[in-house]
Amino acid sequence: MGQDQTKQQIEKGLQLYQSNQTEKALQVWMKVLEKSSDLMGRFRVLGCLVTAHSEMGRYKEMLKFAVVQIDTARELEDADFLLESYLNLARSNEKLCEFHKTISYCKTCLGLPGTRAGAQLGGQVSLSMGNAFLGLSVFQKALESFEKALRYAHNNDDAMLECRVCCSLGSFYAQVKDYEKALFFPCKAAELVNDYGKGWSLKYRAMSQYHMAVAYRLLGHLGSAMECCEESMKIALQHGDRPLQALCLLCFADIHRSRGDLETAFPRYDSAMSIMTEIGNRLGQVQALLGVAKCWIARKALDKALDVIERAQDLAEEVGNKQRAAAGTAGACREVPRVCGGDGALLRPVWRVHRREEQPAAGPALLPHLPPQVPAKQRDPELSQLPPLIHEAWLCVTPGSRCGLPPRRSCSFSTAHWRPIYSWGSCQHVLTTARALGPAHGCSPVPSSPPCLFVLCSS
């Protein structure tokens, strides 16, 4: 197959793919790969196969084609092609939750000599690296990578990349419990889709709607969450996007659980778990398992909950996700005290997140895009005292309880969990409360405590 014929067949496959005839498109591209001797054409068709298998959730096949593409790039002896192929390899490992490998391949991309592709793909490399750091719960490095990707998007007027970064930032802020920003950034992504996305794939609209649904649920706006998730699921079904279908099912399950409709939540968790197991999304499996555990806790079937949490912990440790592993550790049987009197029920597991890095702080590239903040002159002057607290104390603020005691020495609460504070607004509230209670109530730093500031709140 010659160069012109190869090009024609690749275009034919693209037309089929864009009209949702994915299997036919794959057949055309595979035929080109088998018969074409044109290295440039083979490289391009391998890129098409990587993208198609990614959107279908066939991550192992995606990885296989990415490896072949690197070999082709080496034959071409072109730094631009090598950069693109290493980026595809990084993305493949990211999808398979091999986050350390993803970071390594991204660093390889950034270490390649300056090329034309480097200016265009550098933002995508930074985005993939940020997603990997987020998967490992290395929040500060994740945020720095996202900011770098955002700078690339602005410098190159790349609205599509900016949309993807905003979606990742939505996920980032959802994980660090800043739900207002978790909603703000997906809404920004949706605006970009409306303003610039006339010729874009519908997956960008679907992803922005999904992240909005997650944020709306966390904020308690369950009706809006359901609407956004339904729209995202509709697009995912239309395009055969299995990974997004699994995420939407997980979000549906969380929404029903939040409504107290556990009978509806359970089968959706099972469906999400099935797809995520099929495609190899181990971090998604952890999220589904933790959702199931919360359902069992709501039913007071805590022995079943502990079994599920331990499975989640094993998977999270395998992936390297510190946050989910910590959640699993809190639910391990050895960590849950038993009540000697009363009904003898197990106390609800306490969520403890052990982290050694500083709290994530937005840099100059991100600050103009954040929601309005309290002006510096209006902040309490004692807020400057909070960073030492964040690293030196656990602050327990609950009705009728002492403040400043480490969790293991505090009294037990069966209807509460530990939640980290990340926003200055929350810190302001804690500072005000601690100042009102005073030292007489035990509001003092505990230097030997774990390095994070937490409050106990109802779930």
Short mmCIF file of C-alpha atoms in Angstrom, two decimals:
data_model
loop_
_atom_site.label_atom_id
_atom_site.label_comp_id
_atom_site.label_asym_id
_atom_site.label_seq_id
_atom_site.Cartn_x
_atom_site.Cartn_y
_atom_site.Cartn_z
CA MET A 1 0.00 0.00 0.00
CA GLY A 2 1.55 3.30 -1.14
CA GLN A 3 1.67 6.65 0.59
CA ASP A 4 -1.40 8.14 -1.14
CA GLN A 5 -3.52 5.06 -0.61
CA THR A 6 -2.46 4.91 3.04
CA LYS A 7 -3.54 8.51 3.53
CA GLN A 8 -6.92 7.85 1.88
CA GLN A 9 -7.61 4.83 4.06
CA ILE A 10 -6.69 6.71 7.23
CA GLU A 11 -9.14 9.48 6.28
CA LYS A 12 -11.80 6.89 5.53
CA GLY A 13 -11.31 5.41 8.99
CA LEU A 14 -11.59 8.85 10.58
CA GLN A 15 -14.89 9.51 8.80
CA LEU A 16 -16.26 6.17 10.00
CA TYR A 17 -15.05 6.86 13.53
CA GLN A 18 -16.62 10.33 13.64
CA SER A 19 -19.94 8.84 12.48
CA ASN A 20 -19.82 6.39 15.44
CA GLN A 21 -18.98 3.37 13.27
CA THR A 22 -16.05 2.57 15.50
CA GLU A 23 -15.58 -1.11 14.74
CA LYS A 24 -15.54 -0.46 10.99
CA ALA A 25 -13.01 2.31 11.51
CA LEU A 26 -10.78 -0.03 13.50
CA GLN A 27 -10.95 -2.62 10.74
CA VAL A 28 -9.84 -0.05 8.15
CA TRP A 29 -6.95 1.15 10.32
CA MET A 30 -5.79 -2.36 11.14
CA LYS A 31 -5.75 -3.18 7.45
CA VAL A 32 -3.58 -0.11 6.81
CA LEU A 33 -1.23 -1.18 9.61
CA GLU A 34 -0.86 -4.66 8.11
CA LYS A 35 -0.35 -3.63 4.48
CA SER A 36 1.26 -0.20 4.47
CA SER A 37 5.04 0.16 4.21
CA ASP A 38 4.91 3.95 4.61
CA LEU A 39 6.41 4.75 8.02
CA MET A 40 4.71 8.15 8.26
CA GLY A 41 1.34 6.58 7.49
CA ARG A 42 1.91 3.77 9.97
CA PHE A 43 2.81 6.27 12.67
CA ARG A 44 -0.35 8.25 12.05
CA VAL A 45 -2.63 5.21 11.98
CA LEU A 46 -1.10 3.97 15.23
CA GLY A 47 -2.02 7.32 16.78
CA CYS A 48 -5.61 6.84 15.60
CA LEU A 49 -5.70 3.34 17.10
CA VAL A 50 -4.33 4.63 20.43
CA THR A 51 -7.02 7.33 20.62
CA ALA A 52 -9.85 5.00 19.60
CA HIS A 53 -8.92 2.29 22.09
CA SER A 54 -8.56 4.91 24.82
CA GLU A 55 -12.10 6.19 24.33
CA MET A 56 -13.43 2.62 24.18
CA GLY A 57 -11.72 1.72 27.44
CA ARG A 58 -9.45 -0.89 25.86
CA TYR A 59 -6.42 0.33 27.73
CA LYS A 60 -4.22 -2.73 27.31
CA GLU A 61 -4.63 -2.56 23.52
CA MET A 62 -3.98 1.18 23.74
CA LEU A 63 -0.70 0.45 25.52
CA LYS A 64 0.26 -2.14 22.92
CA PHE A 65 -0.19 0.28 20.02
CA ALA A 66 1.65 3.03 21.91
CA VAL A 67 4.70 0.76 22.25
CA VAL A 68 4.61 -0.06 18.53
CA GLN A 69 4.33 3.65 17.76
CA ILE A 70 7.53 4.37 19.71
CA ASP A 71 9.38 1.78 17.61
CA THR A 72 8.03 3.43 14.46
CA ALA A 73 9.11 6.88 15.71
CA ARG A 74 12.62 5.58 16.29
CA GLU A 75 12.74 4.25 12.76
CA LEU A 76 11.68 7.67 11.49
CA GLU A 77 14.45 9.28 13.59
CA ASP A 78 12.28 12.31 14.27
CA ALA A 79 12.18 13.98 17.71
CA ASP A 80 8.66 15.30 17.15
CA PHE A 81 7.29 11.82 16.49
CA LEU A 82 9.23 10.41 19.44
CA LEU A 83 7.70 13.03 21.76
CA GLU A 84 4.19 12.25 20.54
CA SER A 85 4.67 8.51 20.95
CA TYR A 86 6.06 8.84 24.49
CA LEU A 87 3.08 11.02 25.38
CA ASN A 88 0.75 8.27 24.14
CA LEU A 89 2.70 5.76 26.21
CA ALA A 90 2.33 8.00 29.27
CA ARG A 91 -1.40 8.34 28.69
CA SER A 92 -1.79 4.57 28.31
CA ASN A 93 -0.15 3.98 31.66
CA GLU A 94 -2.22 6.75 33.22
CA LYS A 95 -5.42 5.02 32.11
CA LEU A 96 -4.16 1.74 33.59
CA CYS A 97 -3.40 3.56 36.88
CA GLU A 98 0.33 2.96 36.48
CA PHE A 99 1.00 6.45 37.76
CA HIS A 100 4.70 6.11 38.53
CA LYS A 101 5.32 4.93 34.97
CA THR A 102 3.22 7.80 33.65
CA ILE A 103 5.35 10.34 35.50
CA SER A 104 8.53 8.69 34.24
CA TYR A 105 7.41 8.82 30.60
CA CYS A 106 6.24 12.41 30.98
CA LYS A 107 9.66 13.36 32.30
CA THR A 108 11.16 11.61 29.27
CA CYS A 109 8.97 13.79 27.04
CA LEU A 110 10.06 16.95 28.85
CA GLY A 111 13.70 15.89 28.60
CA LEU A 112 13.66 15.54 24.81
CA PRO A 113 15.36 18.29 22.77
CA GLY A 114 13.22 21.33 21.98
CA THR A 115 11.00 20.61 18.99
CA ARG A 116 8.02 22.07 17.19
CA ALA A 117 5.82 19.39 18.75
CA GLY A 118 7.19 20.25 22.19
CA ALA A 119 5.57 23.68 22.07
CA GLN A 120 2.25 22.11 21.03
CA LEU A 121 2.27 19.00 23.23
CA GLY A 122 4.04 20.33 26.32
CA GLY A 123 0.71 21.27 27.88
CA GLN A 124 -0.67 17.79 27.30
CA VAL A 125 2.43 16.27 28.88
CA SER A 126 1.97 18.49 31.95
CA LEU A 127 -1.72 17.58 32.11
CA SER A 128 -0.97 13.86 32.02
CA MET A 129 1.69 14.29 34.70
CA GLY A 130 -0.77 16.25 36.85
CA ASN A 131 -3.37 13.50 36.52
CA ALA A 132 -0.74 10.95 37.59
CA PHE A 133 0.29 12.98 40.64
CA LEU A 134 -3.39 13.36 41.51
CA GLY A 135 -3.78 9.58 41.24
CA LEU A 136 -0.98 9.22 43.77
CA SER A 137 -2.48 11.93 46.05
CA VAL A 138 0.60 14.12 45.62
CA PHE A 139 -1.58 17.19 45.56
CA GLN A 140 0.93 20.03 45.47
CA LYS A 141 2.81 18.57 42.47
CA ALA A 142 -0.49 17.82 40.76
CA LEU A 143 -1.59 21.43 41.11
CA GLU A 144 1.76 22.71 39.83
CA SER A 145 1.47 20.47 36.76
CA PHE A 146 -2.08 21.63 36.06
CA GLU A 147 -0.97 25.26 36.32
CA LYS A 148 1.84 24.58 33.87
CA ALA A 149 -0.61 22.96 31.45
CA LEU A 150 -2.90 25.97 31.82
CA ARG A 151 -0.06 28.31 30.90
CA TYR A 152 0.61 26.26 27.77
CA ALA A 153 -3.08 26.48 26.87
CA HIS A 154 -3.15 30.27 27.25
CA ASN A 155 0.14 30.86 25.45
CA ASN A 156 -1.01 28.78 22.48
CA ASP A 157 -4.69 29.82 22.53
CA ASP A 158 -5.57 26.15 22.97
CA ALA A 159 -9.14 26.21 24.30
CA MET A 160 -9.44 22.44 23.97
CA LEU A 161 -6.49 21.87 26.30
CA GLU A 162 -7.83 24.48 28.70
CA CYS A 163 -11.13 22.61 28.81
CA ARG A 164 -9.36 19.37 29.71
CA VAL A 165 -7.27 21.09 32.39
CA CYS A 166 -10.41 22.63 33.92
CA CYS A 167 -11.99 19.18 34.17
CA SER A 168 -8.88 17.82 35.91
CA LEU A 169 -8.88 20.80 38.27
CA GLY A 170 -12.50 20.00 39.10
CA SER A 171 -11.42 16.50 40.09
CA PHE A 172 -8.48 17.91 42.04
CA TYR A 173 -10.58 20.29 44.12
CA ALA A 174 -13.22 17.61 44.72
CA GLN A 175 -10.51 15.42 46.26
CA VAL A 176 -9.18 18.18 48.51
CA LYS A 177 -12.72 19.01 49.64
CA ASP A 178 -12.99 22.50 48.16
CA TYR A 179 -16.35 21.88 46.54
CA GLU A 180 -16.99 25.42 45.33
CA LYS A 181 -13.87 25.30 43.16
CA ALA A 182 -14.72 21.71 42.23
CA LEU A 183 -17.85 23.15 40.59
CA PHE A 184 -16.28 26.36 39.28
CA PHE A 185 -13.74 24.71 37.00
CA PRO A 186 -16.08 22.23 35.23
CA CYS A 187 -18.49 25.15 34.69
CA LYS A 188 -15.58 27.02 33.08
CA ALA A 189 -14.95 23.96 30.89
CA ALA A 190 -18.61 23.92 29.88
CA GLU A 191 -18.36 27.60 28.92
CA LEU A 192 -15.35 26.84 26.74
CA VAL A 193 -17.30 24.06 25.01
CA ASN A 194 -20.20 26.43 24.35
CA ASP A 195 -17.95 29.24 23.09
CA TYR A 196 -15.35 27.35 21.07
CA GLY A 197 -16.46 23.73 20.81
CA LYS A 198 -18.67 23.79 17.75
CA GLY A 199 -16.31 21.45 15.89
CA TRP A 200 -15.09 19.53 18.93
CA SER A 201 -15.91 15.97 19.87
CA LEU A 202 -18.94 15.71 22.16
CA LYS A 203 -16.71 13.97 24.72
CA TYR A 204 -15.60 17.41 25.95
CA ARG A 205 -19.16 18.40 26.75
CA ALA A 206 -19.77 15.01 28.34
CA MET A 207 -16.70 15.28 30.58
CA SER A 208 -17.53 18.80 31.73
CA GLN A 209 -21.08 17.73 32.57
CA TYR A 210 -19.81 14.70 34.49
CA HIS A 211 -17.45 16.78 36.64
CA MET A 212 -20.23 19.30 37.26
CA ALA A 213 -22.45 16.43 38.40
CA VAL A 214 -19.80 15.26 40.88
CA ALA A 215 -19.42 18.75 42.33
CA TYR A 216 -23.16 19.38 42.52
CA ARG A 217 -23.61 16.14 44.47
CA LEU A 218 -20.85 17.02 46.90
CA LEU A 219 -22.50 20.41 47.44
CA GLY A 220 -25.84 18.70 48.08
CA HIS A 221 -27.57 19.91 44.89
CA LEU A 222 -28.77 16.45 43.94
CA GLY A 223 -31.30 17.53 41.30
CA SER A 224 -28.69 19.47 39.33
CA ALA A 225 -26.23 16.61 39.78
CA MET A 226 -28.71 14.15 38.30
CA GLU A 227 -29.43 16.39 35.29
CA CYS A 228 -25.74 16.86 34.46
CA CYS A 229 -24.97 13.18 34.92
CA GLU A 230 -27.87 12.14 32.68
CA GLU A 231 -26.63 14.42 29.91
CA SER A 232 -23.11 13.06 30.23
CA MET A 233 -24.35 9.47 30.22
CA LYS A 234 -26.44 10.10 27.11
CA ILE A 235 -23.36 11.22 25.17
CA ALA A 236 -21.27 8.36 26.57
CA LEU A 237 -23.84 5.80 25.41
CA GLN A 238 -24.13 7.47 22.01
CA HIS A 239 -20.37 7.26 21.43
CA GLY A 240 -19.70 3.94 23.15
CA ASP A 241 -17.44 5.63 25.71
CA ARG A 242 -17.16 2.83 28.28
CA PRO A 243 -14.88 4.67 30.75
CA LEU A 244 -17.28 7.61 30.95
CA GLN A 245 -20.26 5.27 31.26
CA ALA A 246 -18.60 3.71 34.31
CA LEU A 247 -17.93 7.12 35.87
CA CYS A 248 -21.54 8.20 35.29
CA LEU A 249 -22.87 4.99 36.84
CA LEU A 250 -20.66 5.65 39.86
CA CYS A 251 -21.98 9.20 40.08
CA PHE A 252 -25.59 7.99 39.76
CA ALA A 253 -24.95 5.53 42.60
CA ASP A 254 -23.48 8.28 44.79
CA ILE A 255 -26.48 10.52 44.09
CA HIS A 256 -28.95 7.78 45.07
CA ARG A 257 -26.91 7.01 48.19
CA SER A 258 -26.99 10.69 49.12
CA ARG A 259 -30.78 10.57 48.76
CA GLY A 260 -30.92 7.54 51.02
CA ASP A 261 -32.13 5.30 48.19
CA LEU A 262 -29.74 2.42 48.84
CA GLU A 263 -31.79 -0.12 46.88
CA THR A 264 -31.17 1.92 43.72
CA ALA A 265 -27.55 2.73 44.59
CA PHE A 266 -26.31 -0.85 45.04
CA PRO A 267 -26.92 -2.11 41.46
CA ARG A 268 -25.35 1.03 40.00
CA TYR A 269 -22.23 0.53 42.08
CA ASP A 270 -22.14 -3.06 40.84
CA SER A 271 -22.47 -1.97 37.20
CA ALA A 272 -19.76 0.68 37.59
CA MET A 273 -17.50 -1.85 39.29
CA SER A 274 -18.04 -4.35 36.47
CA ILE A 275 -17.04 -1.90 33.73
CA MET A 276 -14.08 -0.55 35.68
CA THR A 277 -12.80 -4.06 36.28
CA GLU A 278 -13.22 -4.83 32.60
CA ILE A 279 -11.28 -1.78 31.41
CA GLY A 280 -8.64 -1.85 34.15
CA ASN A 281 -9.53 1.34 36.04
CA ARG A 282 -8.34 0.26 39.49
CA LEU A 283 -8.74 3.67 41.09
CA GLY A 284 -12.34 3.75 39.88
CA GLN A 285 -12.85 0.33 41.47
CA VAL A 286 -11.63 1.74 44.79
CA GLN A 287 -14.17 4.59 44.56
CA ALA A 288 -16.98 2.15 43.79
CA LEU A 289 -16.01 -0.12 46.68
CA LEU A 290 -15.90 2.79 49.13
CA GLY A 291 -19.36 3.84 47.92
CA VAL A 292 -20.68 0.33 48.57
CA ALA A 293 -19.08 0.41 52.02
CA LYS A 294 -20.91 3.65 52.84
CA CYS A 295 -24.17 1.99 51.85
CA TRP A 296 -23.50 -0.92 54.22
CA ILE A 297 -22.61 1.57 56.96
CA ALA A 298 -25.93 3.35 56.40
CA ARG A 299 -27.64 -0.02 56.87
CA LYS A 300 -25.54 -0.63 60.00
CA ALA A 301 -24.10 -3.77 58.37
CA LEU A 302 -20.63 -2.77 59.49
CA ASP A 303 -19.03 -6.19 59.21
CA LYS A 304 -19.88 -6.20 55.50
CA ALA A 305 -18.67 -2.62 55.23
CA LEU A 306 -15.31 -3.54 56.74
CA ASP A 307 -14.86 -6.41 54.26
CA VAL A 308 -15.47 -4.05 51.34
CA ILE A 309 -13.23 -1.33 52.79
CA GLU A 310 -10.36 -3.80 53.17
CA ARG A 311 -10.72 -4.74 49.48
CA ALA A 312 -10.64 -1.05 48.61
CA GLN A 313 -7.57 -0.51 50.76
CA ASP A 314 -5.69 -3.35 49.04
CA LEU A 315 -6.46 -1.90 45.61
CA ALA A 316 -5.56 1.64 46.66
CA GLU A 317 -2.22 0.51 48.05
CA GLU A 318 -1.57 -1.43 44.85
CA VAL A 319 -2.20 1.70 42.79
CA GLY A 320 -0.30 3.96 45.21
CA ASN A 321 -3.19 6.30 46.01
CA LYS A 322 -2.46 7.61 49.51
CA GLN A 323 -5.86 9.18 50.10
CA ARG A 324 -7.93 6.09 49.26
CA ALA A 325 -5.47 3.81 51.07
CA ALA A 326 -5.86 5.97 54.17
CA ALA A 327 -9.63 5.72 53.91
CA GLY A 328 -9.27 1.95 53.74
CA THR A 329 -6.90 1.88 56.69
CA ALA A 330 -9.48 3.71 58.78
CA GLY A 331 -11.94 0.95 58.05
CA ALA A 332 -9.68 -1.98 58.85
CA CYS A 333 -11.01 -4.12 61.68
CA ARG A 334 -8.00 -3.44 63.87
CA GLU A 335 -8.70 0.31 63.70
CA VAL A 336 -12.39 0.22 64.62
CA PRO A 337 -13.12 0.12 68.37
CA ARG A 338 -16.08 -1.88 69.68
CA VAL A 339 -18.70 -0.53 72.04
CA CYS A 340 -18.84 -2.52 75.25
CA GLY A 341 -22.33 -1.46 76.21
CA GLY A 342 -25.61 -0.58 74.54
CA ASP A 343 -26.39 -2.40 71.31
CA GLY A 344 -22.76 -3.50 70.80
CA ALA A 345 -22.58 -1.98 67.33
CA LEU A 346 -19.28 -1.03 65.73
CA LEU A 347 -18.47 2.63 65.59
CA ARG A 348 -18.33 4.15 62.17
CA PRO A 349 -14.78 4.09 60.72
CA VAL A 350 -12.84 7.31 61.18
CA TRP A 351 -11.32 8.61 57.99
CA ARG A 352 -7.72 9.60 58.60
CA VAL A 353 -5.57 10.93 55.80
CA HIS A 354 -1.83 10.71 56.44
CA ARG A 355 0.05 13.18 54.23
CA ARG A 356 3.54 14.53 54.47
CA GLU A 357 3.54 17.35 51.91
CA GLU A 358 2.25 20.88 52.44
CA GLN A 359 -1.28 21.88 51.63
CA PRO A 360 -1.76 22.65 47.91
CA ALA A 361 -1.49 26.34 47.11
CA ALA A 362 -2.55 27.90 43.80
CA GLY A 363 0.18 29.68 41.84
CA PRO A 364 0.01 32.81 39.68
CA ALA A 365 -1.17 30.99 36.53
CA LEU A 366 -4.25 29.70 38.31
CA LEU A 367 -5.18 32.59 40.59
CA PRO A 368 -6.92 34.72 37.89
CA HIS A 369 -9.29 31.80 37.20
CA LEU A 370 -10.31 31.10 40.77
CA PRO A 371 -13.64 32.30 42.20
CA PRO A 372 -13.51 35.63 44.08
CA GLN A 373 -11.59 35.37 47.35
CA VAL A 374 -11.71 37.43 50.54
CA PRO A 375 -9.35 40.43 50.06
CA ALA A 376 -6.14 40.16 52.08
CA LYS A 377 -6.93 43.32 54.08
CA GLN A 378 -10.25 41.81 55.19
CA ARG A 379 -8.72 38.57 56.47
CA ASP A 380 -8.23 38.03 60.16
CA PRO A 381 -4.64 38.96 61.07
CA GLU A 382 -4.38 35.76 63.10
CA LEU A 383 -4.79 33.65 59.95
CA SER A 384 -1.01 33.77 59.61
CA GLN A 385 -0.89 31.55 62.69
CA LEU A 386 -2.68 28.73 60.86
CA PRO A 387 0.15 27.20 58.77
CA PRO A 388 1.94 25.96 61.93
CA LEU A 389 -1.37 24.51 63.11
CA ILE A 390 -1.86 22.72 59.80
CA HIS A 391 1.45 20.95 60.25
CA GLU A 392 1.47 20.49 64.00
CA ALA A 393 -2.06 19.97 65.28
CA TRP A 394 -5.27 18.05 64.94
CA LEU A 395 -8.10 20.35 65.88
CA CYS A 396 -11.32 18.62 66.87
CA VAL A 397 -14.24 21.06 66.91
CA THR A 398 -17.49 19.37 67.96
CA PRO A 399 -20.33 20.24 70.33
CA GLY A 400 -19.42 19.28 73.87
CA SER A 401 -15.96 17.94 73.02
CA ARG A 402 -12.48 19.14 73.85
CA CYS A 403 -10.37 20.85 71.19
CA GLY A 404 -6.79 20.11 70.37
CA LEU A 405 -6.78 16.39 71.25
CA PRO A 406 -5.42 13.80 68.84
CA PRO A 407 -8.23 11.63 67.39
CA ARG A 408 -7.23 8.48 69.28
CA ARG A 409 -7.51 10.35 72.59
CA SER A 410 -10.78 12.07 71.68
CA CYS A 411 -14.16 10.66 72.54
CA SER A 412 -15.84 8.50 69.87
CA PHE A 413 -18.64 9.70 67.61
CA SER A 414 -20.62 7.11 65.67
CA THR A 415 -22.14 9.62 63.24
CA ALA A 416 -19.04 11.57 62.26
CA HIS A 417 -15.90 11.36 60.14
CA TRP A 418 -12.71 13.32 59.89
CA ARG A 419 -12.49 15.83 57.06
CA PRO A 420 -9.43 17.89 56.12
CA ILE A 421 -9.76 21.68 55.92
CA TYR A 422 -8.22 23.26 52.85
CA SER A 423 -10.05 26.54 52.30
CA TRP A 424 -9.20 29.77 54.10
CA GLY A 425 -12.91 30.23 54.79
CA SER A 426 -12.97 27.01 56.81
CA CYS A 427 -9.72 27.98 58.54
CA GLN A 428 -11.27 31.35 59.46
CA HIS A 429 -14.21 29.52 61.04
CA VAL A 430 -11.95 27.18 63.00
CA LEU A 431 -9.80 30.06 64.20
CA THR A 432 -12.87 31.98 65.35
CA THR A 433 -14.24 28.93 67.16
CA ALA A 434 -10.91 28.14 68.82
CA ARG A 435 -10.46 31.78 69.91
CA ALA A 436 -13.99 31.83 71.38
CA LEU A 437 -13.47 28.61 73.33
CA GLY A 438 -10.01 29.62 74.54
CA PRO A 439 -7.21 27.61 76.18
CA ALA A 440 -9.50 26.57 79.01
CA HIS A 441 -11.34 24.30 76.58
CA GLY A 442 -8.18 22.61 75.36
CA CYS A 443 -7.70 24.61 72.14
CA SER A 444 -3.96 24.28 71.81
CA PRO A 445 -1.56 22.74 69.27
CA VAL A 446 -0.44 19.18 69.79
CA PRO A 447 3.09 19.01 68.29
CA SER A 448 3.17 15.21 68.28
CA SER A 449 0.01 14.91 66.20
CA PRO A 450 -0.09 13.95 62.48
CA PRO A 451 0.64 16.79 60.00
CA CYS A 452 -2.80 17.94 58.90
CA LEU A 453 -5.65 20.09 60.19
CA PHE A 454 -8.95 18.24 60.51
CA VAL A 455 -12.44 18.87 61.78
CA LEU A 456 -15.03 16.32 62.78
CA CYS A 457 -18.26 16.76 60.85
CA SER A 458 -21.45 14.84 60.12
CA SER A 459 -21.66 12.86 56.87
#
